[in-house]
Amino acid sequence: MFDNFIDDRRVPAVDGRTLDVIDPATGEVYAAQALSGKSDVDNAMVAAGKAFRGWRRTTPAQRQTALLRIADAVEARAAEVVRVECENTGKPVELTHSEEMTMVLDHLRFFAGAARVLEGRAAGEYMAGHTSMIRREPIGVCAQVTPWNYPLLMAIWKIAPALAAGNTVVLKPSETTPASTVLLAEIAAEHLPAGVFNVVTGDRDTGRCLVEHPVPQMASITGSVRAGIEVAGSAARDVKRVHLELGGKAPVLVFDDADVAAAAEGIAAAGFFNAGQDCTAATRVLVQEGVHDEFVAALVEQARNTRTGPPSDTDVLYGPLNSATQLEKVAGFIDQLPEHATVHCGGHRVGERGYFYAPTVVSGLRQDDDIVQNEIFGPVLTVQRFSDEDDAYAKANGVRYGLASSVWTADHQRAMRASAELDFGTVWLNTHIPLVAEMPHGGFKHSGYGKDLSMYGLEDYTRIKHVMSSLG
């Protein structure tokens, strides 16, 4: 049973309601979670508001120490944390440990250090007889909502900068993946004052209660465009700050001078990892006409050598899709393909148990096709042709998203031109998907606003106050 974690203790929903938790690798119910309502959210907000009065006055060094201790505690229990994460998500155990757990610990420790190096303008006399200074202060209680594709990592991306800046948190994980977030709250509670980090589990209505509540001064969500628009509208009515990291439709530009084999290998890995359930996944490939057929053949070969399977299988790149709903959505894109599209491989469910979907490559697509314009969030890579740079940039930018992109070319000057022309928050050159804590992650247009990671991410969780003193 995954209960709420409020004010340093696990508590069931006030009215006793629960919601099933399903193992996506089997499609079977394996646990239950608290289905929180308004009273549960009220209790969490009261705890966070009370804790904020003390936490905001802690020194950066004290907050750093707390986050470092949390990181050490998570690392000490890494095997247990990974097991819980994989049971809830169906992810491969070994990959989750080597890829995601490494980032979880690194990002926690980065924000622990960042807490001590916030910068601002130097104090000085900008008006005769007066000294001005800038104070960076925590915003207050932060309402946070995390997605199901990286439950633990996204919880870290939310709480680490918020706590480092001196805020307190009430976080709601996705209704399909609450397990690792509740465990994280329990681990963190050993090193934080009561009420600093609270978790309420539940469905979309729980999330709405969280965002609409009068106590939080900031709402932060990683999720769909639909959810982001709803959150922004709700927050606007109460003039809350909003931090949105939403969907993506990353263009991957392969020019005719690129190393085709290396590009196909890198793009396949970045497209199929985590079953393509990543806002930055390399799933929309644009290939220059001169190497189009060669590249498609190489990409199909990579796809056919890519396997999906249960968490215990050490030879798979990815596990199941998140839910029956997500499986239906991904299959729907393939079922509704236009006649001019060609499915080279995949395009079907794998097995009858769980929500596994085969690595899929589709070519012959046009810019206005639904599968090109909308986020699939599955292991499906689409391929389009382009003629020259202008055509490439027009097609790359011709979607409503603006999160991430990549360019594959041997021409450095072309790569620099592309980095300026592409309307996306990240542009990778001859690689796709690496992230580092020191650099920002966030997009433009319908991909949202605000930055995760880096000092920019920490600054998003602060407010700026001007203090001016008369010199007499």
Coordinates of C-alpha atoms in Angstrom, one line a residue:
M1 CA 0.0 0.0 0.0
F2 CA 1.4 3.4 -1.0
D3 CA 0.0 5.9 1.5
N4 CA 0.5 9.7 1.5
F5 CA 3.5 11.0 3.3
I6 CA 2.6 14.1 5.2
D7 CA 4.3 15.9 8.1
D8 CA 6.9 13.1 8.5
R9 CA 4.6 10.1 8.5
R10 CA 2.7 7.8 6.2
V11 CA -1.1 8.4 6.3
P12 CA -4.0 6.9 4.3
A13 CA -6.5 9.1 2.6
V14 CA -8.8 10.8 5.0
D15 CA -11.9 9.0 3.6
G16 CA -10.0 5.7 3.1
R17 CA -10.3 5.7 -0.7
T18 CA -7.7 3.8 -2.7
L19 CA -6.6 3.4 -6.3
D20 CA -5.1 0.3 -7.9
V21 CA -1.4 0.3 -9.1
I22 CA -0.7 -1.9 -12.1
D23 CA 2.6 -3.6 -13.0
P24 CA 3.0 -2.7 -16.7
A25 CA 5.1 -5.7 -17.4
T26 CA 2.2 -8.0 -16.5
G27 CA -0.8 -5.8 -16.7
E28 CA -1.9 -7.0 -13.3
V29 CA -2.7 -5.1 -10.1
Y30 CA 0.1 -5.4 -7.6
A31 CA -0.6 -2.7 -5.0
A32 CA -2.9 0.1 -4.0
Q33 CA -2.3 3.8 -3.3
A34 CA -4.2 6.5 -1.4
L35 CA -6.7 8.3 -3.5
S36 CA -6.3 11.7 -2.0
G37 CA -9.0 14.4 -1.9
K38 CA -9.3 18.0 -0.8
S39 CA -8.9 17.1 2.9
D40 CA -5.6 15.3 2.3
V41 CA -4.3 18.1 0.2
D42 CA -5.3 20.6 2.9
N43 CA -3.4 18.6 5.5
A44 CA -0.3 18.5 3.3
M45 CA -0.4 22.2 2.7
V46 CA -0.8 23.0 6.4
A47 CA 2.2 20.9 7.1
A48 CA 4.3 22.5 4.3
G49 CA 3.2 26.0 5.3
K50 CA 4.2 25.4 8.9
A51 CA 7.5 23.9 7.9
F52 CA 8.3 26.8 5.6
R53 CA 8.6 29.2 8.4
G54 CA 11.6 27.4 9.8
W55 CA 13.1 25.9 6.6
R56 CA 13.3 29.3 4.9
R57 CA 15.6 30.5 7.6
T58 CA 18.1 27.7 7.3
T59 CA 21.4 28.6 5.9
P60 CA 22.5 27.4 2.4
A61 CA 25.1 25.2 4.2
Q62 CA 22.4 23.5 6.2
R63 CA 20.3 22.9 3.2
Q64 CA 23.3 21.6 1.3
T65 CA 24.1 19.2 4.2
A66 CA 20.5 17.9 4.2
L67 CA 20.5 17.2 0.4
L68 CA 23.9 15.5 0.5
R69 CA 22.7 13.3 3.3
I70 CA 19.6 12.4 1.3
A71 CA 21.8 11.5 -1.7
D72 CA 24.0 9.3 0.5
A73 CA 20.9 7.6 2.0
V74 CA 19.4 6.9 -1.5
E75 CA 22.7 5.6 -2.6
A76 CA 23.0 3.3 0.4
R77 CA 19.5 1.9 -0.5
A78 CA 20.0 2.0 -4.3
A79 CA 19.2 -1.7 -4.9
E80 CA 15.9 -1.3 -3.0
V81 CA 15.0 2.0 -4.8
V82 CA 15.7 0.5 -8.2
R83 CA 13.7 -2.6 -7.4
V84 CA 10.7 -0.4 -6.4
E85 CA 11.1 1.8 -9.5
C86 CA 11.3 -1.2 -11.9
E87 CA 8.4 -3.0 -10.3
N88 CA 6.2 0.0 -10.8
T89 CA 7.4 1.0 -14.3
G90 CA 8.6 -2.3 -15.8
K91 CA 12.0 -0.7 -16.7
P92 CA 15.1 -3.0 -17.1
V93 CA 16.7 -3.3 -13.7
E94 CA 20.4 -3.0 -14.8
L95 CA 19.8 0.0 -17.1
T96 CA 17.8 1.8 -14.5
H97 CA 20.6 1.3 -12.0
S98 CA 23.4 2.3 -14.4
E99 CA 21.6 5.2 -16.2
E100 CA 18.9 6.7 -14.0
M101 CA 20.2 6.1 -10.5
T102 CA 23.5 7.7 -11.5
M103 CA 21.7 10.8 -12.6
V104 CA 19.4 10.8 -9.5
L105 CA 22.5 11.0 -7.2
D106 CA 24.4 13.4 -9.3
H107 CA 21.5 15.9 -9.7
L108 CA 20.8 15.8 -5.9
R109 CA 24.4 16.5 -5.2
F110 CA 24.6 19.2 -7.8
F111 CA 21.7 21.2 -6.2
A112 CA 23.2 20.6 -2.8
G113 CA 26.3 22.5 -4.0
A114 CA 24.2 25.1 -6.0
A115 CA 22.4 26.1 -2.8
R116 CA 25.5 27.9 -1.7
V117 CA 26.4 29.8 -4.9
L118 CA 23.3 31.8 -5.8
E119 CA 24.4 35.1 -7.5
G120 CA 23.0 38.6 -7.9
R121 CA 24.0 42.2 -8.5
A122 CA 26.7 43.6 -6.2
A123 CA 25.4 45.9 -3.5
G124 CA 26.2 49.5 -4.3
E125 CA 25.2 53.1 -4.4
Y126 CA 23.0 53.4 -7.5
M127 CA 21.5 56.6 -6.1
A128 CA 23.5 59.1 -4.1
G129 CA 23.1 58.6 -0.4
H130 CA 21.5 55.2 -0.7
T131 CA 22.8 51.6 -0.8
S132 CA 20.9 49.0 -2.8
M133 CA 21.2 45.2 -2.5
I134 CA 19.4 42.2 -3.9
R135 CA 18.0 39.4 -1.8
R136 CA 17.2 36.1 -3.4
E137 CA 14.5 34.4 -1.3
P138 CA 12.5 31.2 -1.4
I139 CA 9.1 31.5 -3.0
G140 CA 7.1 29.5 -0.4
V141 CA 5.2 26.3 -0.6
C142 CA 5.6 24.7 -4.0
A143 CA 2.9 22.4 -5.5
Q144 CA 4.6 19.9 -7.8
V145 CA 3.3 17.2 -10.2
T146 CA 5.6 14.6 -11.8
P147 CA 5.0 12.3 -14.7
W148 CA 5.2 8.5 -15.1
N149 CA 8.1 8.2 -17.6
Y150 CA 10.9 8.8 -15.0
P151 CA 9.1 8.9 -11.7
L152 CA 12.1 9.0 -9.4
L153 CA 14.3 11.2 -11.5
M154 CA 11.6 13.7 -12.2
A155 CA 10.8 13.8 -8.4
I156 CA 14.5 14.8 -7.9
W157 CA 14.3 17.4 -10.6
K158 CA 11.4 19.0 -8.8
I159 CA 12.3 18.7 -5.1
A160 CA 16.1 19.3 -5.3
P161 CA 16.1 22.9 -6.5
A162 CA 13.0 23.8 -4.5
L163 CA 14.5 22.5 -1.2
A164 CA 17.9 23.9 -2.1
A165 CA 16.4 27.4 -2.4
G166 CA 14.6 27.1 0.9
N167 CA 11.0 26.2 -0.2
T168 CA 8.9 23.4 1.1
V169 CA 7.1 21.0 -1.2
V170 CA 3.8 19.1 -1.7
L171 CA 4.3 16.7 -4.6
K172 CA 1.9 14.5 -6.4
P173 CA 3.4 11.6 -8.5
S174 CA 1.5 10.2 -11.5
E175 CA -1.4 7.9 -10.5
T176 CA 0.3 5.0 -12.4
T177 CA 3.8 5.4 -10.7
P178 CA 3.6 6.5 -7.1
A179 CA 6.0 3.8 -5.6
S180 CA 9.5 5.3 -5.8
T181 CA 8.3 8.8 -4.8
V182 CA 6.7 7.6 -1.6
L183 CA 9.9 5.7 -0.8
L184 CA 12.0 8.8 -1.6
A185 CA 9.9 10.8 0.9
E186 CA 10.4 8.3 3.6
I187 CA 14.2 8.3 3.0
A188 CA 14.4 12.1 2.9
A189 CA 12.3 12.5 6.1
E190 CA 15.3 11.1 8.1
H191 CA 17.3 14.3 7.1
L192 CA 14.6 17.0 6.8
P193 CA 12.4 18.7 9.3
A194 CA 8.8 17.4 9.4
G195 CA 6.6 18.9 6.6
V196 CA 9.4 20.1 4.4
F197 CA 8.7 17.4 1.7
N198 CA 5.2 15.9 1.5
V199 CA 3.7 13.5 -1.0
V200 CA 0.0 13.0 -1.8
T201 CA -1.0 10.3 -4.2
G202 CA -4.1 10.1 -6.3
D203 CA -5.6 10.9 -9.7
R204 CA -6.0 14.0 -11.9
D205 CA -8.6 15.4 -9.5
T206 CA -5.9 15.2 -6.7
G207 CA -3.6 17.2 -8.9
R208 CA -6.2 19.8 -9.6
C209 CA -6.7 20.2 -5.8
L210 CA -3.0 20.7 -5.4
V211 CA -2.6 23.4 -8.0
E212 CA -5.9 25.2 -7.1
H213 CA -5.1 25.3 -3.4
P214 CA -4.6 28.8 -2.0
V215 CA -1.4 28.0 0.0
P216 CA 1.3 27.3 -2.7
Q217 CA 2.9 30.2 -4.4
M218 CA 4.2 28.2 -7.2
A219 CA 2.9 25.3 -9.4
S220 CA 5.4 23.1 -11.2
I221 CA 4.5 20.3 -13.5
T222 CA 6.2 18.0 -15.9
G223 CA 3.5 16.4 -18.1
S224 CA 1.4 16.7 -21.2
V225 CA 0.5 20.0 -23.0
R226 CA -3.1 19.5 -22.0
A227 CA -2.1 19.3 -18.4
G228 CA 0.2 22.2 -18.6
I229 CA -2.5 24.5 -20.2
E230 CA -4.9 23.5 -17.4
V231 CA -2.3 24.2 -14.7
A232 CA -1.4 27.5 -16.2
G233 CA -5.0 28.6 -16.4
S234 CA -5.7 27.5 -12.9
A235 CA -2.6 29.2 -11.5
A236 CA -3.4 32.4 -13.4
R237 CA -6.6 32.8 -11.4
D238 CA -4.6 33.0 -8.2
V239 CA -1.5 34.7 -9.8
K240 CA 0.8 31.7 -8.9
R241 CA 4.1 31.3 -10.5
V242 CA 4.2 28.4 -13.0
H243 CA 7.0 26.2 -14.1
L244 CA 6.1 24.0 -17.0
E245 CA 8.0 21.2 -18.7
L246 CA 5.6 19.7 -21.2
G247 CA 5.7 17.6 -24.4
G248 CA 8.2 17.4 -27.2
K249 CA 8.6 16.3 -30.8
A250 CA 12.3 16.4 -31.2
P251 CA 13.6 16.8 -34.8
V252 CA 16.7 14.9 -35.7
L253 CA 18.4 16.4 -38.8
V254 CA 20.7 13.9 -40.7
F255 CA 22.6 15.7 -43.5
D256 CA 24.2 13.9 -46.4
D257 CA 27.7 14.3 -45.0
A258 CA 26.9 12.6 -41.7
D259 CA 28.3 9.2 -40.7
V260 CA 25.2 7.2 -41.6
A261 CA 26.1 4.1 -39.5
A262 CA 27.0 6.1 -36.4
A263 CA 23.9 8.4 -36.8
A264 CA 21.6 5.4 -37.1
E265 CA 23.1 3.7 -34.1
G266 CA 22.9 6.9 -31.9
I267 CA 19.4 7.9 -33.1
A268 CA 18.0 4.4 -32.5
A269 CA 19.4 4.3 -29.0
A270 CA 18.0 7.8 -28.2
G271 CA 14.7 7.0 -29.8
F272 CA 13.9 3.6 -28.4
F273 CA 15.4 4.1 -24.9
N274 CA 12.6 3.9 -22.2
A275 CA 10.3 2.8 -24.9
G276 CA 10.4 6.2 -26.5
Q277 CA 8.6 7.6 -23.4
D278 CA 10.8 10.7 -23.2
C279 CA 9.9 14.2 -24.2
T280 CA 13.3 14.5 -25.9
A281 CA 13.3 11.1 -27.6
A282 CA 14.9 11.1 -31.1
T283 CA 11.7 9.9 -32.8
R284 CA 11.2 12.5 -35.6
V285 CA 14.0 12.0 -38.1
L286 CA 14.6 14.3 -41.0
V287 CA 17.1 12.9 -43.6
Q288 CA 18.6 14.7 -46.6
E289 CA 17.6 13.1 -49.9
G290 CA 21.1 11.9 -50.8
V291 CA 21.4 9.5 -47.9
H292 CA 17.7 8.9 -47.2
D293 CA 17.5 5.3 -48.4
E294 CA 20.9 4.3 -46.9
F295 CA 19.9 5.8 -43.6
V296 CA 16.5 4.1 -43.4
A297 CA 18.1 0.7 -44.1
A298 CA 20.6 1.3 -41.3
L299 CA 17.9 2.5 -38.9
V300 CA 15.8 -0.5 -39.6
E301 CA 18.7 -2.8 -38.9
Q302 CA 19.2 -1.1 -35.6
A303 CA 15.5 -1.5 -34.8
R304 CA 15.5 -5.2 -35.6
N305 CA 18.5 -5.7 -33.3
T306 CA 16.7 -3.8 -30.4
R307 CA 14.7 -5.9 -27.9
T308 CA 12.0 -5.2 -25.3
G309 CA 11.2 -7.3 -22.4
P310 CA 10.6 -7.6 -18.6
P311 CA 12.8 -5.9 -15.9
S312 CA 14.8 -9.0 -15.2
D313 CA 15.9 -9.5 -18.8
T314 CA 19.5 -8.1 -19.1
D315 CA 19.5 -8.0 -22.9
V316 CA 16.7 -5.5 -23.5
L317 CA 17.0 -1.8 -24.2
Y318 CA 13.5 -1.0 -22.9
G319 CA 10.5 -2.3 -21.0
P320 CA 6.8 -1.9 -21.5
L321 CA 4.7 1.1 -22.2
N322 CA 3.3 2.7 -19.1
S323 CA -0.3 1.5 -19.2
A324 CA -3.0 -0.1 -21.3
T325 CA -4.1 3.5 -22.3
Q326 CA -0.6 4.3 -23.5
L327 CA -0.4 1.1 -25.5
E328 CA -3.7 1.9 -27.1
K329 CA -2.5 5.4 -28.0
V330 CA 0.7 4.2 -29.6
A331 CA -1.0 1.5 -31.5
G332 CA -3.6 4.0 -32.7
F333 CA -0.9 6.1 -34.4
I334 CA 0.1 3.1 -36.5
D335 CA -3.4 1.9 -37.2
Q336 CA -4.3 5.3 -38.5
L337 CA -1.3 5.9 -40.8
P338 CA -2.0 7.4 -44.2
E339 CA -1.5 5.3 -47.3
H340 CA 1.7 7.0 -48.3
A341 CA 3.5 5.8 -45.1
T342 CA 5.6 2.6 -45.0
V343 CA 6.1 0.6 -41.9
H344 CA 9.5 -1.1 -42.2
C345 CA 9.5 -3.0 -39.0
G346 CA 7.5 -3.3 -35.8
G347 CA 4.1 -1.7 -35.6
H348 CA 2.7 -4.3 -33.3
R349 CA 2.3 -5.4 -29.7
V350 CA 4.8 -7.9 -28.3
G351 CA 3.3 -10.7 -26.4
E352 CA -0.1 -10.9 -24.8
R353 CA 1.0 -10.1 -21.2
G354 CA 2.0 -6.6 -20.3
Y355 CA 2.2 -3.5 -22.5
F356 CA 5.2 -4.2 -24.7
Y357 CA 5.5 -2.7 -28.2
A358 CA 8.0 -3.5 -30.9
P359 CA 10.7 -1.1 -32.1
T360 CA 9.0 0.6 -35.1
V361 CA 10.3 2.6 -38.1
V362 CA 8.0 4.4 -40.4
S363 CA 9.0 6.4 -43.5
G364 CA 7.3 8.1 -46.4
L365 CA 5.7 10.7 -44.1
R366 CA 4.6 14.2 -44.9
Q367 CA 4.8 17.3 -42.6
D368 CA 1.1 17.5 -41.9
D369 CA 0.6 13.8 -41.0
D370 CA -0.7 13.3 -37.5
I371 CA 2.2 11.1 -36.5
V372 CA 4.6 13.8 -37.4
Q373 CA 2.8 16.6 -35.7
N374 CA 1.8 15.0 -32.4
E375 CA 3.8 13.3 -29.7
I376 CA 3.7 9.5 -29.8
F377 CA 5.6 8.7 -26.6
G378 CA 6.4 5.2 -27.7
P379 CA 9.1 3.3 -29.5
V380 CA 8.2 4.6 -33.0
L381 CA 10.7 6.5 -35.2
T382 CA 9.3 8.4 -38.1
V383 CA 11.5 9.4 -41.1
Q384 CA 10.9 12.3 -43.6
R385 CA 13.0 13.6 -46.5
F386 CA 14.4 17.1 -46.9
S387 CA 16.2 18.7 -49.8
D388 CA 18.4 21.5 -48.3
E389 CA 19.0 23.4 -45.1
D390 CA 16.0 25.8 -45.6
D391 CA 13.7 22.8 -46.1
A392 CA 15.2 21.0 -43.1
Y393 CA 14.7 24.0 -40.7
A394 CA 11.2 24.6 -42.0
K395 CA 10.2 21.0 -41.3
A396 CA 12.0 20.8 -38.0
N397 CA 10.4 24.0 -36.7
G398 CA 7.0 23.2 -38.2
V399 CA 5.4 21.7 -35.1
R400 CA 4.0 23.2 -31.9
Y401 CA 6.7 21.8 -29.7
G402 CA 10.1 23.3 -28.9
L403 CA 11.9 21.1 -26.4
A404 CA 14.9 19.4 -28.0
S405 CA 16.6 18.7 -31.3
S406 CA 19.8 17.3 -32.8
V407 CA 21.9 17.8 -35.9
W408 CA 24.1 15.1 -37.5
T409 CA 26.7 16.5 -39.9
A410 CA 30.5 16.7 -40.5
D411 CA 30.2 20.4 -41.4
H412 CA 30.9 22.5 -38.3
Q413 CA 29.7 25.7 -39.9
R414 CA 26.4 24.0 -40.9
A415 CA 26.0 22.7 -37.3
M416 CA 26.4 26.3 -36.0
R417 CA 23.9 27.6 -38.4
A418 CA 21.5 24.9 -37.4
S419 CA 21.9 25.6 -33.7
A420 CA 20.8 29.2 -34.4
E421 CA 17.9 28.3 -36.7
L422 CA 16.3 25.5 -34.7
D423 CA 13.6 26.7 -32.3
F424 CA 14.2 24.3 -29.5
G425 CA 15.6 24.6 -26.0
T426 CA 18.3 22.1 -26.6
V427 CA 20.3 21.5 -29.8
W428 CA 22.6 18.4 -29.7
L429 CA 25.3 18.1 -32.4
N430 CA 26.2 14.6 -33.5
T431 CA 24.6 13.2 -30.4
H432 CA 21.2 13.1 -28.9
I433 CA 19.8 12.9 -25.3
P434 CA 22.8 13.3 -23.0
L435 CA 22.0 15.6 -20.0
V436 CA 24.3 17.2 -17.4
A437 CA 23.3 18.8 -14.2
E438 CA 25.2 22.0 -15.0
M439 CA 23.2 22.8 -18.2
P440 CA 19.5 23.8 -18.4
H441 CA 16.7 21.6 -19.7
G442 CA 13.5 23.2 -20.9
G443 CA 11.7 24.3 -24.1
F444 CA 9.8 26.9 -26.0
K445 CA 6.3 27.1 -27.5
H446 CA 4.0 24.3 -26.3
S447 CA 6.9 22.5 -24.6
G448 CA 6.5 25.0 -21.8
Y449 CA 8.7 27.5 -19.9
G450 CA 11.0 27.5 -17.0
K451 CA 14.2 25.4 -16.8
D452 CA 15.1 22.2 -15.0
L453 CA 18.7 21.5 -13.9
S454 CA 21.5 24.0 -13.8
M455 CA 21.6 27.3 -11.8
Y456 CA 18.8 28.5 -14.0
G457 CA 16.6 25.8 -12.6
L458 CA 17.5 26.8 -9.0
E459 CA 16.8 30.5 -9.8
D460 CA 13.3 29.5 -11.0
Y461 CA 12.5 28.6 -7.4
T462 CA 13.6 32.0 -5.9
R463 CA 12.1 35.4 -5.9
I464 CA 14.1 38.7 -6.1
K465 CA 13.8 41.5 -3.5
H466 CA 15.4 44.9 -3.8
V467 CA 16.5 46.3 -0.4
M468 CA 17.5 50.1 -0.3
S469 CA 19.0 51.8 2.7
S470 CA 19.5 55.5 3.2
L471 CA 23.0 56.4 4.3
G472 CA 21.8 59.1 6.5

